[in-house]
Structure formats: structure tokens, C-alpha cells
PDB file of C-alpha atoms in Angstrom:
ATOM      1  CA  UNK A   1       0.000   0.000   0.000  1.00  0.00           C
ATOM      2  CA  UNK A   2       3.188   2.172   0.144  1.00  0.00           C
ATOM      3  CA  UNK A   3       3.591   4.869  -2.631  1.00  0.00           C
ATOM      4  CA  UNK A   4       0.155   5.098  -3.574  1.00  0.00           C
ATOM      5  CA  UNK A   5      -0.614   6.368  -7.065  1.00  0.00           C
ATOM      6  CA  UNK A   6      -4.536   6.212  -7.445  1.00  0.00           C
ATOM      7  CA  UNK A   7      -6.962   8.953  -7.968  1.00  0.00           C
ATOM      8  CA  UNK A   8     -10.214   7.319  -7.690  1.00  0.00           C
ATOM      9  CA  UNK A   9     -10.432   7.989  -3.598  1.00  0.00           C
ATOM     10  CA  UNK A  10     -10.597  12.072  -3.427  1.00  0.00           C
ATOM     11  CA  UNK A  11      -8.890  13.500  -0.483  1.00  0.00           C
ATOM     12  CA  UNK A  12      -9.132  16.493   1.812  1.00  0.00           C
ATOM     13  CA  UNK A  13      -6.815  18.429   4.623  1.00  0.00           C
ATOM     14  CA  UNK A  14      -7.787  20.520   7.386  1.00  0.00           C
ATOM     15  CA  UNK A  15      -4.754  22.434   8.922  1.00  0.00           C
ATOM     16  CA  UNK A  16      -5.330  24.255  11.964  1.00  0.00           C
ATOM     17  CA  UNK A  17      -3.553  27.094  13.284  1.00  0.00           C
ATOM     18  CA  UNK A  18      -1.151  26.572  15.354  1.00  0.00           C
ATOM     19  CA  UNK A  19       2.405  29.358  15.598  1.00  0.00           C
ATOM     20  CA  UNK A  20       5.245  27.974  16.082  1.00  0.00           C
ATOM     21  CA  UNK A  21       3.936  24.193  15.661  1.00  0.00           C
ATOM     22  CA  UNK A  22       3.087  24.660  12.465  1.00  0.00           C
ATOM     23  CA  UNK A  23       6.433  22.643  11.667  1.00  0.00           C
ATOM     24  CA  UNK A  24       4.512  19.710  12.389  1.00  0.00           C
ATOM     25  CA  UNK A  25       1.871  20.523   9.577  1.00  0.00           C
ATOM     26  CA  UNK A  26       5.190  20.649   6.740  1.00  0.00           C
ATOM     27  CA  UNK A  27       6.198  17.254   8.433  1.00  0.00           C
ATOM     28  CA  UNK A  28       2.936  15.819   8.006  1.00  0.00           C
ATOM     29  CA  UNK A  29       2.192  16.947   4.557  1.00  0.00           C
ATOM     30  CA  UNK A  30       5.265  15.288   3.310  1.00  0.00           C
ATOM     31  CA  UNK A  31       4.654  12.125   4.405  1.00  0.00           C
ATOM     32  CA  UNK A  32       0.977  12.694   2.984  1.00  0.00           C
ATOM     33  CA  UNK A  33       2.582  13.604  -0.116  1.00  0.00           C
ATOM     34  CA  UNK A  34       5.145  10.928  -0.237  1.00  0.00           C
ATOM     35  CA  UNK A  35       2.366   8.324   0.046  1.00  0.00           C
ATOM     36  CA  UNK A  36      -0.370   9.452  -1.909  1.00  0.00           C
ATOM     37  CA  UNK A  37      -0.539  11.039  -5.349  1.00  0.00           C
ATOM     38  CA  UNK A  38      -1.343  14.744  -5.420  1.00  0.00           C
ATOM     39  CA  UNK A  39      -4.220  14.684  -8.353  1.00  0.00           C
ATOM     40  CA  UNK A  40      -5.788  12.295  -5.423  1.00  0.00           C
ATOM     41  CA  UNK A  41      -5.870  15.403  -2.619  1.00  0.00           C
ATOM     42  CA  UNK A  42      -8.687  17.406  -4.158  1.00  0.00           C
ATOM     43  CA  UNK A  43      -8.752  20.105  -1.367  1.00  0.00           C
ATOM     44  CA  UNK A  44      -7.136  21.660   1.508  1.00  0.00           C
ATOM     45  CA  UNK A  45      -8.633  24.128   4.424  1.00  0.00           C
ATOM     46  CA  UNK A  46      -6.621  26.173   6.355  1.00  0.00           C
ATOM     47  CA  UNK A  47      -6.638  28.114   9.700  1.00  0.00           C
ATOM     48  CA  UNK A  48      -3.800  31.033  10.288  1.00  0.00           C
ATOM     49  CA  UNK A  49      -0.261  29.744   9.947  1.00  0.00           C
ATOM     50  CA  UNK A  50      -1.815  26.735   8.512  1.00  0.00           C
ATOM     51  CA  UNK A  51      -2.637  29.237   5.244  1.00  0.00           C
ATOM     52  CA  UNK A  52       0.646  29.630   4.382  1.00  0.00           C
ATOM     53  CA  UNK A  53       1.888  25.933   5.033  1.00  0.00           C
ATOM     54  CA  UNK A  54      -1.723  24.917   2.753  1.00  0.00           C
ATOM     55  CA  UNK A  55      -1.022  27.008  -0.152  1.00  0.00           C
ATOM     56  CA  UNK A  56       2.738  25.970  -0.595  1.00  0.00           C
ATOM     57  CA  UNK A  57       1.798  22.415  -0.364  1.00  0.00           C
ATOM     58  CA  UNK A  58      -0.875  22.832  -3.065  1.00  0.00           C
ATOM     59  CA  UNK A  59       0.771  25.156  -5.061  1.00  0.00           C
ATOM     60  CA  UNK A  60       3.468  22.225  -5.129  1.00  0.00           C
ATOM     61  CA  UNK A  61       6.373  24.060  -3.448  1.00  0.00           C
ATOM     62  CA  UNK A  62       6.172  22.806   0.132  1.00  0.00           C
ATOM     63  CA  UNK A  63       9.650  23.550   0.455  1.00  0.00           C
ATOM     64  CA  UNK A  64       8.990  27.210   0.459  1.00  0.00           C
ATOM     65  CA  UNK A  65       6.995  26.687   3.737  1.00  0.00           C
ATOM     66  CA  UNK A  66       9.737  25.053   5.143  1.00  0.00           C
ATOM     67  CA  UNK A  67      12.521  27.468   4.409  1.00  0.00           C
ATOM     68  CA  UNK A  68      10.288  29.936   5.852  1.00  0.00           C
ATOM     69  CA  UNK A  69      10.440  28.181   9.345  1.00  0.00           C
ATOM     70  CA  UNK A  70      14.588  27.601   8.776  1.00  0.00           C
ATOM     71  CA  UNK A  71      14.338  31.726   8.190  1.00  0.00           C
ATOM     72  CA  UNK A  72      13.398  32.120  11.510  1.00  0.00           C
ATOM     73  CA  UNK A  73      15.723  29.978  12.790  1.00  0.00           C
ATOM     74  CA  UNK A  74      18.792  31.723  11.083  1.00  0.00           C
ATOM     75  CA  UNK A  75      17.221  35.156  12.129  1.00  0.00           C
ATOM     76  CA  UNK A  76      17.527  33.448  15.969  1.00  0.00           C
ATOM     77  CA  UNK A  77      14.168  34.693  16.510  1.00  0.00           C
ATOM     78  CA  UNK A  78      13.113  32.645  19.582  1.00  0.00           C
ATOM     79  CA  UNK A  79       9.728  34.840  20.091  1.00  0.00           C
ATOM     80  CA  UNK A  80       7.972  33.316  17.036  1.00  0.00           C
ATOM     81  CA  UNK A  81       4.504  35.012  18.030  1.00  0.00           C
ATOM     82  CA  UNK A  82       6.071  38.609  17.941  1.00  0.00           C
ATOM     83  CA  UNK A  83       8.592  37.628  15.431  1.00  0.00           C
ATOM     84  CA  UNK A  84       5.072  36.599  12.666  1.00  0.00           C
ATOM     85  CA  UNK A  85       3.045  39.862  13.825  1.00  0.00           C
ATOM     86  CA  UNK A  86       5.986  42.589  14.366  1.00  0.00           C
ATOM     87  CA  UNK A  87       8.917  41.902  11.464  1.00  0.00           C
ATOM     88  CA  UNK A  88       7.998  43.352   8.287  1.00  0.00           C
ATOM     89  CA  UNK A  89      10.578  41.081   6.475  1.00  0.00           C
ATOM     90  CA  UNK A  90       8.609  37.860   7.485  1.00  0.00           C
ATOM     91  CA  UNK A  91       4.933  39.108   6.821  1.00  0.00           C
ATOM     92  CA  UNK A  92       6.135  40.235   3.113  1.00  0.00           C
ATOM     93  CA  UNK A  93       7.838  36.604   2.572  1.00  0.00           C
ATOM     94  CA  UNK A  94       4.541  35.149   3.731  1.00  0.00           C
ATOM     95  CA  UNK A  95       2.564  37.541   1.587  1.00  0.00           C
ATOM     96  CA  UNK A  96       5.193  36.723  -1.521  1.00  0.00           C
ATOM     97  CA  UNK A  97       4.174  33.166  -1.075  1.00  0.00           C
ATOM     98  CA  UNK A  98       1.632  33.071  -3.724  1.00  0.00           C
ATOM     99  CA  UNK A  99       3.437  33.779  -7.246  1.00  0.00           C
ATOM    100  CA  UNK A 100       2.220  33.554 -11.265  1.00  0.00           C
ATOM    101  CA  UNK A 101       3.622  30.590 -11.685  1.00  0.00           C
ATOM    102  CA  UNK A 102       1.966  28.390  -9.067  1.00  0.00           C
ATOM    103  CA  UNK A 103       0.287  25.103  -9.888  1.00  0.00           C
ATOM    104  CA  UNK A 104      -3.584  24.884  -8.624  1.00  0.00           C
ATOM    105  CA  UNK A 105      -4.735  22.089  -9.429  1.00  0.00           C
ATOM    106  CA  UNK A 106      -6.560  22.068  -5.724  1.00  0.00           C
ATOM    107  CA  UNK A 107      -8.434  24.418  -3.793  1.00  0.00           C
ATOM    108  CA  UNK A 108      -7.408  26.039  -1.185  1.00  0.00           C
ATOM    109  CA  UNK A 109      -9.899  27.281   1.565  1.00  0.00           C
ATOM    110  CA  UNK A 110      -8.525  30.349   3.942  1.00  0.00           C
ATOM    111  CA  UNK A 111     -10.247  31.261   7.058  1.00  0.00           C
ATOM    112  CA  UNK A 112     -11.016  34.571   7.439  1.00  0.00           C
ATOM    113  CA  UNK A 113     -12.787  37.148  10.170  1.00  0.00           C
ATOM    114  CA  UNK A 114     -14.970  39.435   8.179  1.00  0.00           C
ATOM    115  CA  UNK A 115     -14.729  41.964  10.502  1.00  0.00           C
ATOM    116  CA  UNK A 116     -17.547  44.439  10.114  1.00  0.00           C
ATOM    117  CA  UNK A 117     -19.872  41.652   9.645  1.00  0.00           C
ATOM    118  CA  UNK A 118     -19.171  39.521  12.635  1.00  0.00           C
ATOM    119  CA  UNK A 119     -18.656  35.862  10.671  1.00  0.00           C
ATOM    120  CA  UNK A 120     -16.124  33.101   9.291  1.00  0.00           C
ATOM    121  CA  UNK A 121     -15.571  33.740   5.491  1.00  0.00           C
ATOM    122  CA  UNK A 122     -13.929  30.592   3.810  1.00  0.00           C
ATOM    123  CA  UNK A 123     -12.376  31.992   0.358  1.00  0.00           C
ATOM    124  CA  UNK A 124     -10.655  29.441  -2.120  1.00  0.00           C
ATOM    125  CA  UNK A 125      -7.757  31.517  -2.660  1.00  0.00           C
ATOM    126  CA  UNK A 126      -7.189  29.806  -6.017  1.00  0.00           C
ATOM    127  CA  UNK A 127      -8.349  31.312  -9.621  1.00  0.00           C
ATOM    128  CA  UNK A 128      -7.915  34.685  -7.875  1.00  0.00           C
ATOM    129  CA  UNK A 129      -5.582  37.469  -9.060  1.00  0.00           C
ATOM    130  CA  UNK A 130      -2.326  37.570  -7.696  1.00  0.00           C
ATOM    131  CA  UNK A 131      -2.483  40.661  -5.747  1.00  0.00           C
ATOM    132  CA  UNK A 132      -5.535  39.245  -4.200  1.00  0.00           C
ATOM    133  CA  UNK A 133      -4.133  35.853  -3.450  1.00  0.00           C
ATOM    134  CA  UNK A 134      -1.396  38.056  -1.391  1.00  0.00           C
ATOM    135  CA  UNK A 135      -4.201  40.263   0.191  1.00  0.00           C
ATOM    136  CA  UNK A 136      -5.692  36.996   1.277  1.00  0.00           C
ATOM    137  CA  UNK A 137      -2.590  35.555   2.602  1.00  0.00           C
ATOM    138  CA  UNK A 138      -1.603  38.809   4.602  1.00  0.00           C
ATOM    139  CA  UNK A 139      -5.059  38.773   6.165  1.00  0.00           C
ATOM    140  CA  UNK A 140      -4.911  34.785   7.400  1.00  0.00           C
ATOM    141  CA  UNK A 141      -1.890  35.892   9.250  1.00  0.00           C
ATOM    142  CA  UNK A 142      -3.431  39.082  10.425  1.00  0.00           C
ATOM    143  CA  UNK A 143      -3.495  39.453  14.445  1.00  0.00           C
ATOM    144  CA  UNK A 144      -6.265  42.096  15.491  1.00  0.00           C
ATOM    145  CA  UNK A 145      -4.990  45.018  17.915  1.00  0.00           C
ATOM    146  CA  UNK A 146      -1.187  43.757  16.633  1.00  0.00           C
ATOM    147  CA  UNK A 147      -1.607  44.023  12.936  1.00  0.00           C
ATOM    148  CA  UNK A 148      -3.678  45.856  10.660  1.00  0.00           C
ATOM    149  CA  UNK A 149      -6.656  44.371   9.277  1.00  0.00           C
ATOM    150  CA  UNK A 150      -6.975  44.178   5.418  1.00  0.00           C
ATOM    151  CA  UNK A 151      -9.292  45.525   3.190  1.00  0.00           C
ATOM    152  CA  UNK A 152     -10.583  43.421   0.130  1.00  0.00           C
ATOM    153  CA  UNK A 153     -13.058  44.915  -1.672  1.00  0.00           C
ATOM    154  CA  UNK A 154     -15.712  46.575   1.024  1.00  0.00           C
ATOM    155  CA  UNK A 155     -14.567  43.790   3.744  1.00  0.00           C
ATOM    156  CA  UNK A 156     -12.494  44.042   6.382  1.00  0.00           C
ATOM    157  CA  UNK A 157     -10.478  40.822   7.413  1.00  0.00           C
ATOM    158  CA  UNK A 158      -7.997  39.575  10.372  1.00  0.00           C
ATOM    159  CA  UNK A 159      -6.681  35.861  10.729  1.00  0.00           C
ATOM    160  CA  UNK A 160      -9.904  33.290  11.071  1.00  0.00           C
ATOM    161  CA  UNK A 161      -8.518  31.255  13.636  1.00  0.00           C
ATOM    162  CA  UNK A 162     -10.418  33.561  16.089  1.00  0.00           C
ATOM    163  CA  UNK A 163     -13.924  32.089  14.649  1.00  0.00           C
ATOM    164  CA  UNK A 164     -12.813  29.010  13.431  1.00  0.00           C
ATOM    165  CA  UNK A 165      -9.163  27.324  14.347  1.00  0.00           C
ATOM    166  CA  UNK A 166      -9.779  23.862  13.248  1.00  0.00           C
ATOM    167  CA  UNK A 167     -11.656  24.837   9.439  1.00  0.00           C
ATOM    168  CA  UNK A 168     -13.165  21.454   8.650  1.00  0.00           C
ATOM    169  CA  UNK A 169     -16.327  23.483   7.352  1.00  0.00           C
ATOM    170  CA  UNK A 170     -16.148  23.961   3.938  1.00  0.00           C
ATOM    171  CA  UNK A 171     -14.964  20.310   3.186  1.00  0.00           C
ATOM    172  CA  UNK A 172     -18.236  19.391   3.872  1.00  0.00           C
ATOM    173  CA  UNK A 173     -19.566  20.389   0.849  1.00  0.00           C
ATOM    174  CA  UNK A 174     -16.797  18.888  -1.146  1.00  0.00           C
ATOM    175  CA  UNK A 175     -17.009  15.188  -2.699  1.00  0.00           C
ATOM    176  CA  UNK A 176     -14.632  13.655  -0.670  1.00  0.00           C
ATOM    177  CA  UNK A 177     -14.006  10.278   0.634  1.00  0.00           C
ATOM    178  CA  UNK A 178     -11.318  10.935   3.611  1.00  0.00           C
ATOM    179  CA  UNK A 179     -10.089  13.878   5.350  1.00  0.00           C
ATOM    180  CA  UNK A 180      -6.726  14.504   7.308  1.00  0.00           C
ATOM    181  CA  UNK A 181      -7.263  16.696   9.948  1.00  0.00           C
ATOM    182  CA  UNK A 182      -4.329  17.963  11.603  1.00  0.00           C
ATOM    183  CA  UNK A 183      -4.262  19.951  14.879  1.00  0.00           C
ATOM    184  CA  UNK A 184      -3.259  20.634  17.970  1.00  0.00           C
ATOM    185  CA  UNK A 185      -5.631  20.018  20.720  1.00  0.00           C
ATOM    186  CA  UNK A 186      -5.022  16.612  22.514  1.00  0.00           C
ATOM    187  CA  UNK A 187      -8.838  15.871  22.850  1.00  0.00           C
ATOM    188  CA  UNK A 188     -10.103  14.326  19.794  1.00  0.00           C
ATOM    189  CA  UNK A 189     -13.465  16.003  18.338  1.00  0.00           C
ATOM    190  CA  UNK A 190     -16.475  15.105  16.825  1.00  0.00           C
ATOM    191  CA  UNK A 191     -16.391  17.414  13.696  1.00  0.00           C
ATOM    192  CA  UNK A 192     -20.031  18.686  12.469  1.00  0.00           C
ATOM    193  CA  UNK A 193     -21.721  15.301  12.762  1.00  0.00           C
ATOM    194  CA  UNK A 194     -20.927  11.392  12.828  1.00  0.00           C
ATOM    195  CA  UNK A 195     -21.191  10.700   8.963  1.00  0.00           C
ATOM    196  CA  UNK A 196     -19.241  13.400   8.181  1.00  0.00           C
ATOM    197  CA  UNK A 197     -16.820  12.306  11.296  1.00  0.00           C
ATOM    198  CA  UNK A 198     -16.503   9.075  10.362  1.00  0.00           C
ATOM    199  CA  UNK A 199     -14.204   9.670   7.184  1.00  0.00           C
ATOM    200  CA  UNK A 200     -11.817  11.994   8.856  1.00  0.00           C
ATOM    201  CA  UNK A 201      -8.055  10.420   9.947  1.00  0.00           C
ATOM    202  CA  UNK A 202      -7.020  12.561  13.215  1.00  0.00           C
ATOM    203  CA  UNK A 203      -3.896  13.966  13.165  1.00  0.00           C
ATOM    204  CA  UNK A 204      -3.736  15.142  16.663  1.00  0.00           C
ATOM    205  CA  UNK A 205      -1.058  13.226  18.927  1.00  0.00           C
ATOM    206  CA  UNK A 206       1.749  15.566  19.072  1.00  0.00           C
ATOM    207  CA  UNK A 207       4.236  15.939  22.148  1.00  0.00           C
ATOM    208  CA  UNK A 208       2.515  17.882  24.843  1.00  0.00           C
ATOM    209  CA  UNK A 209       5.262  20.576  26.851  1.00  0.00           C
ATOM    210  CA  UNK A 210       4.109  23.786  27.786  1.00  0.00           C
ATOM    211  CA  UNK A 211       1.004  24.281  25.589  1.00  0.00           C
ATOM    212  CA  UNK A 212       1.196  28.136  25.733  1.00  0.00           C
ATOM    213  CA  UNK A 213       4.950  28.895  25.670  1.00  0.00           C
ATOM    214  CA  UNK A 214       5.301  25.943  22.873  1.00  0.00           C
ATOM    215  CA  UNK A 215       2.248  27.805  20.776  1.00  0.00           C
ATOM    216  CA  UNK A 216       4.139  31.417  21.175  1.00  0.00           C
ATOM    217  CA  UNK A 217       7.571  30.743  21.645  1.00  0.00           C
ATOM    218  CA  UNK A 218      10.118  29.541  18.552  1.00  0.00           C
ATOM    219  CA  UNK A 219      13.423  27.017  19.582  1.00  0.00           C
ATOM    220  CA  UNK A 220      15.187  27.042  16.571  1.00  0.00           C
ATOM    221  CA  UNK A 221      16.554  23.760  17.933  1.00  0.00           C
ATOM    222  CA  UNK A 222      13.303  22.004  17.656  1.00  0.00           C
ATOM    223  CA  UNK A 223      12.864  23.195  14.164  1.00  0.00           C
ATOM    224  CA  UNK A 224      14.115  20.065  12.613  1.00  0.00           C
ATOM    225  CA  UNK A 225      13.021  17.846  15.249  1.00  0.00           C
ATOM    226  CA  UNK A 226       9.166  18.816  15.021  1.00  0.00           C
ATOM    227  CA  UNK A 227       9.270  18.299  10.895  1.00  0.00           C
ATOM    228  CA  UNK A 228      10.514  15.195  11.554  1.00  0.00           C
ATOM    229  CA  UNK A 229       8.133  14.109  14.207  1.00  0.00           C
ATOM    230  CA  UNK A 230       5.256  15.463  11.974  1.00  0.00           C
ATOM    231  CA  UNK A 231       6.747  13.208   9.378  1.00  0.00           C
ATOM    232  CA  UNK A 232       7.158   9.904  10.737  1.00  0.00           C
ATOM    233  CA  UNK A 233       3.980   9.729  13.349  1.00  0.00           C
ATOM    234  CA  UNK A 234       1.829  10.894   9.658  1.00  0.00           C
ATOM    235  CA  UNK A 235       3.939   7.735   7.940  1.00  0.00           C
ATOM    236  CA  UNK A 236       2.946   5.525  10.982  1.00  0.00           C
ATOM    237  CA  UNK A 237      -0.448   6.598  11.030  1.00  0.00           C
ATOM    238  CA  UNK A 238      -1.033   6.075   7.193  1.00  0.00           C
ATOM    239  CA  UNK A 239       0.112   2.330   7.264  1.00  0.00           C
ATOM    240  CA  UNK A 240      -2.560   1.953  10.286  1.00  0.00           C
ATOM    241  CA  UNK A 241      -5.362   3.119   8.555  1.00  0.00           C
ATOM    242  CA  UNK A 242      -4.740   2.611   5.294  1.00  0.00           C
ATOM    243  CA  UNK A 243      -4.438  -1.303   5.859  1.00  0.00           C
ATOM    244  CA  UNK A 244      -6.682  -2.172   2.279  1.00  0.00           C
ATOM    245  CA  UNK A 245      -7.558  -0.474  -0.761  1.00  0.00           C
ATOM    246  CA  UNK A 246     -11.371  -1.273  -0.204  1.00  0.00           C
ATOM    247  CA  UNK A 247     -13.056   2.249   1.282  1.00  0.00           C
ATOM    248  CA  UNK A 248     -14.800   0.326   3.652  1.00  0.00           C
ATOM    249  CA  UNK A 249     -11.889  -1.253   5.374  1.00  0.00           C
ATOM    250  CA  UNK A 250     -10.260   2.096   5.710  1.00  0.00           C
ATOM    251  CA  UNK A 251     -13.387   3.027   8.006  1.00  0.00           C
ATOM    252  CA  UNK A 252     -13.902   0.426   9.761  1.00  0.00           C
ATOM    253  CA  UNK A 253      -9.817   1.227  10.439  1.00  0.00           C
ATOM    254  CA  UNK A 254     -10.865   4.474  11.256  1.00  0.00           C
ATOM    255  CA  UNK A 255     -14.494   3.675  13.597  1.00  0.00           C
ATOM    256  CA  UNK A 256     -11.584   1.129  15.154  1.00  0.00           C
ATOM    257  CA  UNK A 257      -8.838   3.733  16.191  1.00  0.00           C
ATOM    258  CA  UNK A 258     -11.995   6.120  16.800  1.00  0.00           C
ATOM    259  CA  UNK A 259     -12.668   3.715  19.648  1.00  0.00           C
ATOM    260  CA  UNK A 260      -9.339   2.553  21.102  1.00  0.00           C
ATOM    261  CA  UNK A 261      -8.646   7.083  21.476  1.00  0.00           C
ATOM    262  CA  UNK A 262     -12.115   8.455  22.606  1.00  0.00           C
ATOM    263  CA  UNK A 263     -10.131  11.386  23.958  1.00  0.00           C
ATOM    264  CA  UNK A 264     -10.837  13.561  27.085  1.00  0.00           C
ATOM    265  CA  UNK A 265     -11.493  17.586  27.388  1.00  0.00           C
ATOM    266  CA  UNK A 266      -8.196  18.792  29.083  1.00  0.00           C
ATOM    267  CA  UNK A 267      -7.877  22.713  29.719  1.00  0.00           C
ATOM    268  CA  UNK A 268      -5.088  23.521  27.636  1.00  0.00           C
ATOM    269  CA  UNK A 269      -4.098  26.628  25.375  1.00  0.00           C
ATOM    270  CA  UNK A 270      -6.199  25.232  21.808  1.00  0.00           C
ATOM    271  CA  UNK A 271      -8.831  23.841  24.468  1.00  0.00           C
ATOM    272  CA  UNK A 272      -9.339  27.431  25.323  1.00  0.00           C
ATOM    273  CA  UNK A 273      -9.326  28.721  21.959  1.00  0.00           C
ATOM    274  CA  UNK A 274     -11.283  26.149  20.797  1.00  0.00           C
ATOM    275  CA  UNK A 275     -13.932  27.084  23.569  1.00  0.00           C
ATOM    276  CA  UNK A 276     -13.407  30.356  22.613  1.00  0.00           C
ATOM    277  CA  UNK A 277     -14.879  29.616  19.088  1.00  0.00           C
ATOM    278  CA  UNK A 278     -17.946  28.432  20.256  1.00  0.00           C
ATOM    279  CA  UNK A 279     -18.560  30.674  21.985  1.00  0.00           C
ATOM    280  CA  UNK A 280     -17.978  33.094  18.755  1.00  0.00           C
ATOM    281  CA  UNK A 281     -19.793  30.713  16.730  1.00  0.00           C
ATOM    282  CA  UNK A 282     -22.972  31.338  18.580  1.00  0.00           C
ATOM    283  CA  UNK A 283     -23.338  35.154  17.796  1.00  0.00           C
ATOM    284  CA  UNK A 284     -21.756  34.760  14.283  1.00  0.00           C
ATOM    285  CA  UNK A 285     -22.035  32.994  10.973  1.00  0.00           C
ATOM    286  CA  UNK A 286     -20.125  31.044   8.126  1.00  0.00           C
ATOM    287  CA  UNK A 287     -20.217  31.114   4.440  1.00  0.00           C
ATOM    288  CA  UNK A 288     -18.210  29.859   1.848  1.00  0.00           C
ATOM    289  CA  UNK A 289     -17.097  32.005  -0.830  1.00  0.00           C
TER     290      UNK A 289
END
């Protein structure tokens, strides 16, 4: 089952946000990559950082997400939070992300905070102009009271994540017959309802430290260490789910694993957030653009 080159199962990702651990998210994708053909991954939602990371993996350049992260390192920024919101030199590499040339053969849903309107936007940032695409990617990444926010059109946006951190929304509507969800909260959710639960793979067992400090704070020494860890728990993951080519043997896989890890609620820094969002999600509302 290694090495997989069929099309005929369509896949989504979810990538939440994350700072600093978004190194996992380039370890993961690589290992998604390495396994499964990219005309197979139809789609790909993202949630701050995660934006970034998403469109270099489906623009085909995932490499450019990484050098990003080894840019910080050689900068020997340690304060990745204030490094991402404050240097002027990072936010225009991020916004430079998107260039002519790109593939996009996939869509790529960004999560954004319409602003004046109170609600989650989810804009496929592909088929767009390229100043746009960039106006998009500065907003995903933009922090209210610490950054601007960024006018498109009429609209006023900042970074979604504040409305919706793990963006599994808009794959919903998509024809898809698994998801990867990757994020950071050790308790595993229930996204949106069973069915629609029951096809997503849970990419959420990363090394717990300090949830807070290891959200805000950037050890260049870890750099390599998290990509690689992202990497090789995706690899390990794959080969335990994807134990057939039949679609119904991966979900039993999946209802199986979905049983051994019920996960518990744990107050932690994406708990919070997370909590946070439904809270936000009760006085606000989604659409898909």
C-alpha cells in the first residue's frame, strides 16, 4: 500500500492554526505527499499559519513553507509570536508566497474574520488574481490590535482562527471520501456530525510541553526535530489506517482507532481557543465564498 498512485479515492486536509507548531503541519504533509498522489488530494482548508503551510503544499512548493520556518531559525528569533506579527521582512515573505507561476490544481480554503460583519468567510484563494491571493494571505496571518486588518473589496479581514481554528467546514460540501485533519488540541473532536466524522483520519497526537509557551515561543533547535516528528507519526499513522484499498476497510480502520482514542477535554491553550470559538460561533455565521 506504500507509494500510492490512485486517484479514484478524493482526499481532503484541514490544517489548523497553530504558531510555532506549524512545523509539524510541513512534516505531516510530506509524508501525505510521499504516500499518496497529489491529483488524489482534491482540497485543503486552512486556519492562520496553517494558510501559508496549505497554499505551498498545493501550489506544489512545500519547500517554500519550510525554508520559511529555517528563516526564523537563522534570524535566531526565539519569540515566534512577535517575530510573525511585528517583522515586516517575514509578513512580506509570507505575503510573496503566492506567485504567477503556481500550480492549482486544488483548492485552497482560507479562514477569514470578516470583521464588520461579525462571521467566518472561507475563500478558495485559487483562480484569484495575484495581488488578491497576497491580500488573502496577509489577512490569514493578520493578528487584530497587533496588525492591521486588510481591506478586500468593502470587507475588512484579520486571521480566522479567532472564529474558526480547526476549518473542517467547507470540506463538507466537497465530494470527498477521507479527510486529514491535523491539529493541535489533545482531545479528539467530533467534527459537524458522525457521517461526516466518520471519514476523517485525526492527526492530533503531538508531544505535549508547555502548551502556551510551545504555541508562542520559537526554539530554533526544535525546528528540525518537530518536521521530523510530523513526518514519521503521519507515515505511521497512514500504514494503520490505510491497511486495504477497499473504502470500507479504511473506516472500519478508522471507527476502530476512533474507539481505542475516545479522547478527554483537558484545559489547555487550543482547548481554550477552541472554547473560545464556540462561543464566537454562537453570535456569528459562516459562508463559503
Amino acid at each position: 500500500m506504500e507509494n500510492e498512485n490512485r486517484t479514484d479515492i478524493k482526499f481532503g486536509i484541514v490544517l489548523a492554526g497553530g504558531l510555532s507548531k506549524g512545523a509539524y503541519e510541513i512534516g505531516c504533509l510530506r509524508a501525505i505527499e510521499e504516500r499518496f498522489s497529489r491529483d488524489a488530494i482534491s482540497c485543503i482548508s486552512a486556519s492562520s499559519i496553517g494558510v501559508p503551510i496549505a497554499y505551498s503544499f498545493a501550489a506544489n512548493k512545500l519547500d517554500e513553507a519550510a525554508n520559511l520556518w529555517h528563516r526564523l531559525e537563522t534570524e535566531s528569533s526565539k519569540r515566534f509570536f512577535a517575530t510573525l506579527v511585528r517583522d515586516a521582512e517575514v509578513q512580506k515573505a509570507i505575503r510573496n508566497l503566492p506567485a504567477e507561476s503556481d500550480e492549482e490544481k486544488m483548492k485552497v480554503f482560507t479562514t477569514l474574520w470578516n470583521f464588520k460583519e461579525t462571521k467566518a468567510e472561507y475563500v478558495d484563494m485559487m483562480g484569484h488574481p495575484l495581488a488578491t491571493k497576497r491580500d488573502y494571505m496577509t489577512a490569514s496571518i493578520a493578528i487584530p490590535v497587533f496588525n492591521k486588518g486588510v481591506q478586500i473589496n468593502d470587507k475588512i479581514y484579520f486571521d480566522g482562527a479567532f472564529m474558526d481554528n480547526i476549518p473542517v467546514y467547507p470540506l463538507q460540501r466537497e465530494a470527498l471520501d477521507f479527510i486529514f485533519c491535523i491539529y493541535f488540541d489533545p482531545q479528539r473532536y467530533t467534527f459537524e456530525n458522525e457521517a461526516f466524522d466518520s471519514k476523517i483520519i485525526h492527526l492530533n497526537d503531538f508531544p505535549v510541553r508547555h502548551r502556551l509557551t510551545e504555541n508562542l515561543v520559537f526554539n530554533p533547535k526544535q525546528l528540525e526535530e518537530m518536521m521530523t516528528f510530523g513526518y514519521e507519526y503521519t507515515k505511521k499513522k497512514l500504514r494503520q489506517i490505510f491497511v486495504s484499498d477497499k473504502p470500507e476497510k479504511i473506516l472500519a480502520a478508522i471507527a476502530k482507532e476512533k474507539r481505542a482514542h475516545p479522547g478527554k477535554t483537558r484545559t489547555t491553550f487550543d482547548t481554550l481557543l477552541t472554547s473560545c470559538n464556540k462561543i464566537a460561533k454562537k453570535f456569528s455565521k459562516r459562508e463559503i465564498l
